[in-house]
Amino acid sequence: MPAPLTEERNRLDRAALLDAAERLFYERGVQAVGMDEVRAVSALPLKRIYRFFPGKEDLVVAVLRRRDQRWRESLAAFVELVPDPRERVLAVFDWLADWFAEPGFRGCAWINAHGELGSSSEAVLAEVRSHKRAFREQLAEWVGATGAPVAEQVFLLVEGAIVTAGISGDPEPARHARAAAAALLGMP
Amino acid sequence: MPAPLTEERNRLDRAALLDAAERLFYERGVQAVGMDEVRAVSALPLKRIYRFFPGKEDLVVAVLRRRDQRWRESLAAFVELVPDPRERVLAVFDWLADWFAEPGFRGCAWINAHGELGSSSEAVLAEVRSHKRAFREQLAEWVGATGAPVAEQVFLLVEGAIVTAGISGDPEPARHARAAAAALLGMP
DNA sequence: ACGCGTTGAGAACGTGCGTTCTCCAATGAT
DNA sequence: ATCATTGGAGAACGCACGTTCTCAACGCGT
């Protein structure tokens, strides 16, 4: 019964591949990273990489999709510890502040991918829009629970904060966006 | 005295080159456009292009710099027609709404360039930061004139609206951001 | 122990990039 | 008219990419 062993190894290697690709793509951009570098960092034969994903575009999409899961789950796990609806919305910005302060933070992976590939890869564009839609709905539920009809506005603050922190390299936008969200929620 | 004629032709050709490059880079991304395509669209010999700009990176920076001038001047000309300070700030979002609705709108050229080249080109990164700083200061003056200390928050709303409109292809974020700005300015 | 199908490691391939070089026509001074 | 110099048009170069191919080593059923 080597079959289960093979499957287990597949799972691990696939994860290692996505780890390597995600790190490289996020740090340096998709087009600036060659498949050979992905191979070197993942320590997987090129042949096996192309068995997992038939082309680079598929790898990019898979990276974004897995990151979407992790990113939104991590955010949800953090903010849902906060019981009060309005404080819960503000906790989103506390989570952002922690994220912005992480070493190697370089803005939103989906926005970056959109700028780089949004016009040339239909699949990447769809994945970016899917992530943004999912996050927007997630956020809209939390904001909706406060009773204030400002979900879209809070979403724009989050997006602005991520982009600005990514470009400036400064986590400060999280605090300003938090203050703005508090005002919109009627918390003086 | 062919010198003045030559200079005039240089000015025109340089403008045609920047026009071609700006259109191509914005529509399809910088890395997706080859210098040969810039040559074809600008109808200039490659040799002359490389006389104007020693490398593609210099061309990219020049495109961003000229666009920054045009973009901020156009915005200022629009909003400074409005005398009332608070209405003037809201006019920024009306200008954004018009921009978002233009055919071929594909988000913020500087944010896109940052996602694509921010980690590999120091010169592009500096140009992007310079544009964002200049715009932020411009906006801070207009917001400052209202007396409300919310310049940074309004800036984040603008950035969020641009990014979101660029990804979704929908100009609606301008209206939501406008409503949020009005609330922050204390306009019920 | 022994074939035999599968895998790993990396060379090879075709393509397209940014950049430079070649060559010839046009121009302007003598 | 001639000749030196410039500038245009595009071929050529070197390189790096995504992808595919080669071939030796290995594992497993018999």
mmCIF file of N, CA, C and O in Angstrom, chain A residues 10-71:
data_model
loop_
_atom_site.group_PDB
_atom_site.id
_atom_site.type_symbol
_atom_site.label_atom_id
_atom_site.label_comp_id
_atom_site.label_asym_id
_atom_site.label_seq_id
_atom_site.Cartn_x
_atom_site.Cartn_y
_atom_site.Cartn_z
ATOM 1 N N ASN A 10 2.557 13.768 -1.999
ATOM 2 C CA ASN A 10 2.009 14.743 -2.936
ATOM 3 C C ASN A 10 1.488 15.966 -2.203
ATOM 4 O O ASN A 10 1.754 17.092 -2.611
ATOM 5 N N ARG A 11 0.741 15.726 -1.147
ATOM 6 C CA ARG A 11 0.196 16.846 -0.391
ATOM 7 C C ARG A 11 1.304 17.737 0.158
ATOM 8 O O ARG A 11 1.252 18.962 0.028
ATOM 9 N N LEU A 12 2.319 17.092 0.730
ATOM 10 C CA LEU A 12 3.407 17.880 1.308
ATOM 11 C C LEU A 12 4.177 18.650 0.245
ATOM 12 O O LEU A 12 4.495 19.832 0.421
ATOM 13 N N ASP A 13 4.486 17.960 -0.852
ATOM 14 C CA ASP A 13 5.257 18.622 -1.896
ATOM 15 C C ASP A 13 4.465 19.745 -2.549
ATOM 16 O O ASP A 13 5.010 20.795 -2.878
ATOM 17 N N ARG A 14 3.200 19.504 -2.712
ATOM 18 C CA ARG A 14 2.351 20.551 -3.279
ATOM 19 C C ARG A 14 2.334 21.775 -2.365
ATOM 20 O O ARG A 14 2.396 22.914 -2.829
ATOM 21 N N ALA A 15 2.276 21.524 -1.082
ATOM 22 C CA ALA A 15 2.299 22.640 -0.130
ATOM 23 C C ALA A 15 3.641 23.360 -0.185
ATOM 24 O O ALA A 15 3.706 24.598 -0.160
ATOM 25 N N ALA A 16 4.716 22.596 -0.280
ATOM 26 C CA ALA A 16 6.051 23.221 -0.356
ATOM 27 C C ALA A 16 6.177 24.054 -1.619
ATOM 28 O O ALA A 16 6.767 25.140 -1.622
ATOM 29 N N LEU A 17 5.612 23.543 -2.692
ATOM 30 C CA LEU A 17 5.644 24.282 -3.955
ATOM 31 C C LEU A 17 4.884 25.595 -3.837
ATOM 32 O O LEU A 17 5.381 26.667 -4.222
ATOM 33 N N LEU A 18 3.689 25.522 -3.275
ATOM 34 C CA LEU A 18 2.892 26.740 -3.118
ATOM 35 C C LEU A 18 3.560 27.709 -2.147
ATOM 36 O O LEU A 18 3.533 28.921 -2.355
ATOM 37 N N ASP A 19 4.191 27.157 -1.091
ATOM 38 C CA ASP A 19 4.917 28.024 -0.166
ATOM 39 C C ASP A 19 6.010 28.801 -0.897
ATOM 40 O O ASP A 19 6.129 30.023 -0.766
ATOM 41 N N ALA A 20 6.807 28.078 -1.657
ATOM 42 C CA ALA A 20 7.929 28.704 -2.364
ATOM 43 C C ALA A 20 7.418 29.745 -3.352
ATOM 44 O O ALA A 20 7.901 30.883 -3.398
ATOM 45 N N ALA A 21 6.423 29.346 -4.133
ATOM 46 C CA ALA A 21 5.905 30.263 -5.159
ATOM 47 C C ALA A 21 5.285 31.494 -4.505
ATOM 48 O O ALA A 21 5.501 32.623 -4.961
ATOM 49 N N GLU A 22 4.527 31.281 -3.444
ATOM 50 C CA GLU A 22 3.871 32.420 -2.799
ATOM 51 C C GLU A 22 4.888 33.414 -2.270
ATOM 52 O O GLU A 22 4.754 34.617 -2.484
ATOM 53 N N ARG A 23 5.917 32.906 -1.617
ATOM 54 C CA ARG A 23 6.936 33.792 -1.068
ATOM 55 C C ARG A 23 7.629 34.571 -2.184
ATOM 56 O O ARG A 23 7.765 35.804 -2.123
ATOM 57 N N LEU A 24 8.052 33.872 -3.209
ATOM 58 C CA LEU A 24 8.776 34.531 -4.299
ATOM 59 C C LEU A 24 7.887 35.531 -5.037
ATOM 60 O O LEU A 24 8.291 36.661 -5.306
ATOM 61 N N PHE A 25 6.679 35.110 -5.384
ATOM 62 C CA PHE A 25 5.780 35.995 -6.128
ATOM 63 C C PHE A 25 5.453 37.248 -5.316
ATOM 64 O O PHE A 25 5.410 38.352 -5.850
ATOM 65 N N TYR A 26 5.220 37.065 -4.032
ATOM 66 C CA TYR A 26 4.838 38.223 -3.223
ATOM 67 C C TYR A 26 6.021 39.166 -3.018
ATOM 68 O O TYR A 26 5.880 40.381 -3.079
ATOM 69 N N GLU A 27 7.183 38.594 -2.811
ATOM 70 C CA GLU A 27 8.363 39.430 -2.557
ATOM 71 C C GLU A 27 8.800 40.215 -3.789
ATOM 72 O O GLU A 27 9.177 41.374 -3.710
ATOM 73 N N ARG A 28 8.758 39.564 -4.934
ATOM 74 C CA ARG A 28 9.416 40.182 -6.088
ATOM 75 C C ARG A 28 8.495 40.398 -7.279
ATOM 76 O O ARG A 28 8.940 40.939 -8.300
ATOM 77 N N GLY A 29 7.247 39.962 -7.187
ATOM 78 C CA GLY A 29 6.348 40.047 -8.339
ATOM 79 C C GLY A 29 6.369 38.752 -9.134
ATOM 80 O O GLY A 29 7.349 38.012 -9.108
ATOM 81 N N VAL A 30 5.293 38.496 -9.834
ATOM 82 C CA VAL A 30 5.154 37.229 -10.553
ATOM 83 C C VAL A 30 6.105 37.161 -11.740
ATOM 84 O O VAL A 30 6.858 36.196 -11.901
ATOM 85 N N GLN A 31 6.087 38.208 -12.537
ATOM 86 C CA GLN A 31 6.869 38.152 -13.778
ATOM 87 C C GLN A 31 8.365 38.215 -13.528
ATOM 88 O O GLN A 31 9.153 37.819 -14.384
ATOM 89 N N ALA A 32 8.745 38.719 -12.366
ATOM 90 C CA ALA A 32 10.172 38.834 -12.066
ATOM 91 C C ALA A 32 10.745 37.516 -11.554
ATOM 92 O O ALA A 32 11.957 37.398 -11.372
ATOM 93 N N VAL A 33 9.900 36.521 -11.338
ATOM 94 C CA VAL A 33 10.359 35.233 -10.813
ATOM 95 C C VAL A 33 10.187 34.165 -11.886
ATOM 96 O O VAL A 33 9.094 33.976 -12.416
ATOM 97 N N GLY A 34 11.262 33.485 -12.198
ATOM 98 C CA GLY A 34 11.215 32.415 -13.195
ATOM 99 C C GLY A 34 10.839 31.092 -12.576
ATOM 100 O O GLY A 34 11.003 30.886 -11.375
ATOM 101 N N MET A 35 10.320 30.213 -13.407
ATOM 102 C CA MET A 35 9.957 28.893 -12.907
ATOM 103 C C MET A 35 11.180 28.166 -12.348
ATOM 104 O O MET A 35 11.060 27.332 -11.451
ATOM 105 N N ASP A 36 12.343 28.474 -12.890
ATOM 106 C CA ASP A 36 13.556 27.817 -12.400
ATOM 107 C C ASP A 36 13.850 28.203 -10.957
ATOM 108 O O ASP A 36 14.378 27.395 -10.194
ATOM 109 N N GLU A 37 13.494 29.416 -10.608
ATOM 110 C CA GLU A 37 13.706 29.846 -9.229
ATOM 111 C C GLU A 37 12.693 29.167 -8.304
ATOM 112 O O GLU A 37 13.020 28.793 -7.174
ATOM 113 N N VAL A 38 11.479 29.024 -8.787
ATOM 114 C CA VAL A 38 10.474 28.296 -8.019
ATOM 115 C C VAL A 38 10.961 26.860 -7.784
ATOM 116 O O VAL A 38 10.843 26.318 -6.682
ATOM 117 N N ARG A 39 11.525 26.272 -8.824
ATOM 118 C CA ARG A 39 12.066 24.929 -8.691
ATOM 119 C C ARG A 39 13.170 24.876 -7.648
ATOM 120 O O ARG A 39 13.181 24.021 -6.767
ATOM 121 N N ALA A 40 14.098 25.847 -7.710
ATOM 122 C CA ALA A 40 15.229 25.838 -6.781
ATOM 123 C C ALA A 40 14.747 25.971 -5.333
ATOM 124 O O ALA A 40 15.204 25.238 -4.460
ATOM 125 N N VAL A 41 13.826 26.896 -5.078
ATOM 126 C CA VAL A 41 13.383 27.140 -3.705
ATOM 127 C C VAL A 41 12.498 26.005 -3.196
ATOM 128 O O VAL A 41 12.575 25.614 -2.039
ATOM 129 N N SER A 42 11.660 25.479 -4.064
ATOM 130 C CA SER A 42 10.774 24.401 -3.625
ATOM 131 C C SER A 42 11.509 23.060 -3.552
ATOM 132 O O SER A 42 11.011 22.114 -2.956
ATOM 133 N N ALA A 43 12.673 22.978 -4.182
ATOM 134 C CA ALA A 43 13.470 21.746 -4.209
ATOM 135 C C ALA A 43 12.683 20.603 -4.848
ATOM 136 O O ALA A 43 12.802 19.450 -4.445
ATOM 137 N N LEU A 44 11.889 20.960 -5.841
ATOM 138 C CA LEU A 44 11.115 19.941 -6.568
ATOM 139 C C LEU A 44 11.572 19.916 -8.021
ATOM 140 O O LEU A 44 11.935 20.948 -8.565
ATOM 141 N N PRO A 45 11.560 18.743 -8.632
ATOM 142 C CA PRO A 45 11.919 18.708 -10.046
ATOM 143 C C PRO A 45 10.888 19.461 -10.880
ATOM 144 O O PRO A 45 9.683 19.410 -10.593
ATOM 145 N N LEU A 46 11.397 20.149 -11.896
ATOM 146 C CA LEU A 46 10.526 20.927 -12.763
ATOM 147 C C LEU A 46 9.394 20.049 -13.309
ATOM 148 O O LEU A 46 8.245 20.499 -13.454
ATOM 149 N N LYS A 47 9.734 18.824 -13.599
ATOM 150 C CA LYS A 47 8.740 17.916 -14.167
ATOM 151 C C LYS A 47 7.554 17.731 -13.236
ATOM 152 O O LYS A 47 6.398 17.673 -13.672
ATOM 153 N N ARG A 48 7.866 17.657 -11.953
ATOM 154 C CA ARG A 48 6.802 17.435 -10.982
ATOM 155 C C ARG A 48 5.972 18.709 -10.800
ATOM 156 O O ARG A 48 4.748 18.646 -10.611
ATOM 157 N N ILE A 49 6.631 19.839 -10.872
ATOM 158 C CA ILE A 49 5.904 21.107 -10.782
ATOM 159 C C ILE A 49 4.877 21.188 -11.911
ATOM 160 O O ILE A 49 3.722 21.539 -11.691
ATOM 161 N N TYR A 50 5.327 20.804 -13.119
ATOM 162 C CA TYR A 50 4.410 20.887 -14.253
ATOM 163 C C TYR A 50 3.371 19.771 -14.225
ATOM 164 O O TYR A 50 2.399 19.809 -14.972
ATOM 165 N N ARG A 51 3.603 18.769 -13.360
ATOM 166 C CA ARG A 51 2.566 17.762 -13.178
ATOM 167 C C ARG A 51 1.481 18.301 -12.232
ATOM 168 O O ARG A 51 0.297 18.080 -12.434
ATOM 169 N N PHE A 52 1.915 19.056 -11.225
ATOM 170 C CA PHE A 52 0.944 19.676 -10.319
ATOM 171 C C PHE A 52 0.131 20.752 -11.047
ATOM 172 O O PHE A 52 -1.091 20.820 -10.932
ATOM 173 N N PHE A 53 0.842 21.601 -11.787
ATOM 174 C CA PHE A 53 0.192 22.728 -12.482
ATOM 175 C C PHE A 53 0.703 22.795 -13.914
ATOM 176 O O PHE A 53 1.909 22.930 -14.124
ATOM 177 N N PRO A 54 -0.195 22.719 -14.869
ATOM 178 C CA PRO A 54 0.248 22.631 -16.273
ATOM 179 C C PRO A 54 0.952 23.881 -16.784
ATOM 180 O O PRO A 54 1.616 23.810 -17.819
ATOM 181 N N GLY A 55 0.836 24.981 -16.093
ATOM 182 C CA GLY A 55 1.526 26.186 -16.558
ATOM 183 C C GLY A 55 1.713 27.150 -15.412
ATOM 184 O O GLY A 55 1.130 26.999 -14.331
ATOM 185 N N LYS A 56 2.504 28.173 -15.635
ATOM 186 C CA LYS A 56 2.784 29.139 -14.577
ATOM 187 C C LYS A 56 1.495 29.835 -14.127
ATOM 188 O O LYS A 56 1.304 30.087 -12.938
ATOM 189 N N GLU A 57 0.638 30.156 -15.073
ATOM 190 C CA GLU A 57 -0.603 30.843 -14.735
ATOM 191 C C GLU A 57 -1.425 30.031 -13.723
ATOM 192 O O GLU A 57 -1.978 30.593 -12.775
ATOM 193 N N ASP A 58 -1.487 28.709 -13.917
ATOM 194 C CA ASP A 58 -2.229 27.873 -12.978
ATOM 195 C C ASP A 58 -1.606 27.931 -11.586
ATOM 196 O O ASP A 58 -2.315 27.922 -10.576
ATOM 197 N N LEU A 59 -0.284 27.975 -11.567
ATOM 198 C CA LEU A 59 0.404 28.070 -10.277
ATOM 199 C C LEU A 59 0.063 29.396 -9.588
ATOM 200 O O LEU A 59 -0.219 29.427 -8.383
ATOM 201 N N VAL A 60 0.073 30.459 -10.349
ATOM 202 C CA VAL A 60 -0.257 31.771 -9.777
ATOM 203 C C VAL A 60 -1.669 31.752 -9.189
ATOM 204 O O VAL A 60 -1.895 32.195 -8.060
ATOM 205 N N VAL A 61 -2.599 31.233 -9.946
ATOM 206 C CA VAL A 61 -3.983 31.185 -9.474
ATOM 207 C C VAL A 61 -4.091 30.339 -8.211
ATOM 208 O O VAL A 61 -4.760 30.723 -7.241
ATOM 209 N N ALA A 62 -3.394 29.207 -8.199
ATOM 210 C CA ALA A 62 -3.455 28.335 -7.017
ATOM 211 C C ALA A 62 -2.860 29.028 -5.801
ATOM 212 O O ALA A 62 -3.378 28.899 -4.681
ATOM 213 N N VAL A 63 -1.787 29.763 -6.015
ATOM 214 C CA VAL A 63 -1.170 30.504 -4.914
ATOM 215 C C VAL A 63 -2.156 31.528 -4.359
ATOM 216 O O VAL A 63 -2.357 31.629 -3.140
ATOM 217 N N LEU A 64 -2.785 32.274 -5.250
ATOM 218 C CA LEU A 64 -3.731 33.300 -4.800
ATOM 219 C C LEU A 64 -4.913 32.665 -4.083
ATOM 220 O O LEU A 64 -5.393 33.179 -3.064
ATOM 221 N N ARG A 65 -5.382 31.542 -4.596
ATOM 222 C CA ARG A 65 -6.549 30.907 -4.002
ATOM 223 C C ARG A 65 -6.244 30.405 -2.593
ATOM 224 O O ARG A 65 -7.017 30.615 -1.662
ATOM 225 N N ARG A 66 -5.080 29.768 -2.428
ATOM 226 C CA ARG A 66 -4.735 29.283 -1.100
ATOM 227 C C ARG A 66 -4.498 30.446 -0.139
ATOM 228 O O ARG A 66 -4.885 30.402 1.035
ATOM 229 N N ARG A 67 -3.861 31.493 -0.642
ATOM 230 C CA ARG A 67 -3.614 32.658 0.210
ATOM 231 C C ARG A 67 -4.926 33.311 0.636
ATOM 232 O O ARG A 67 -5.055 33.786 1.767
ATOM 233 N N ASP A 68 -5.887 33.326 -0.263
ATOM 234 C CA ASP A 68 -7.199 33.884 0.074
ATOM 235 C C ASP A 68 -7.800 33.152 1.256
ATOM 236 O O ASP A 68 -8.278 33.773 2.210
ATOM 237 N N GLN A 69 -7.758 31.833 1.218
ATOM 238 C CA GLN A 69 -8.282 31.052 2.333
ATOM 239 C C GLN A 69 -7.588 31.426 3.634
ATOM 240 O O GLN A 69 -8.225 31.760 4.625
ATOM 241 N N ARG A 70 -6.260 31.356 3.618
ATOM 242 C CA ARG A 70 -5.483 31.643 4.823
ATOM 243 C C ARG A 70 -5.735 33.058 5.328
ATOM 244 O O ARG A 70 -5.923 33.291 6.528
ATOM 245 N N TRP A 71 -5.733 33.996 4.398
ATOM 246 C CA TRP A 71 -5.833 35.414 4.778
ATOM 247 C C TRP A 71 -7.180 35.699 5.435
ATOM 248 O O TRP A 71 -7.254 36.287 6.514
#
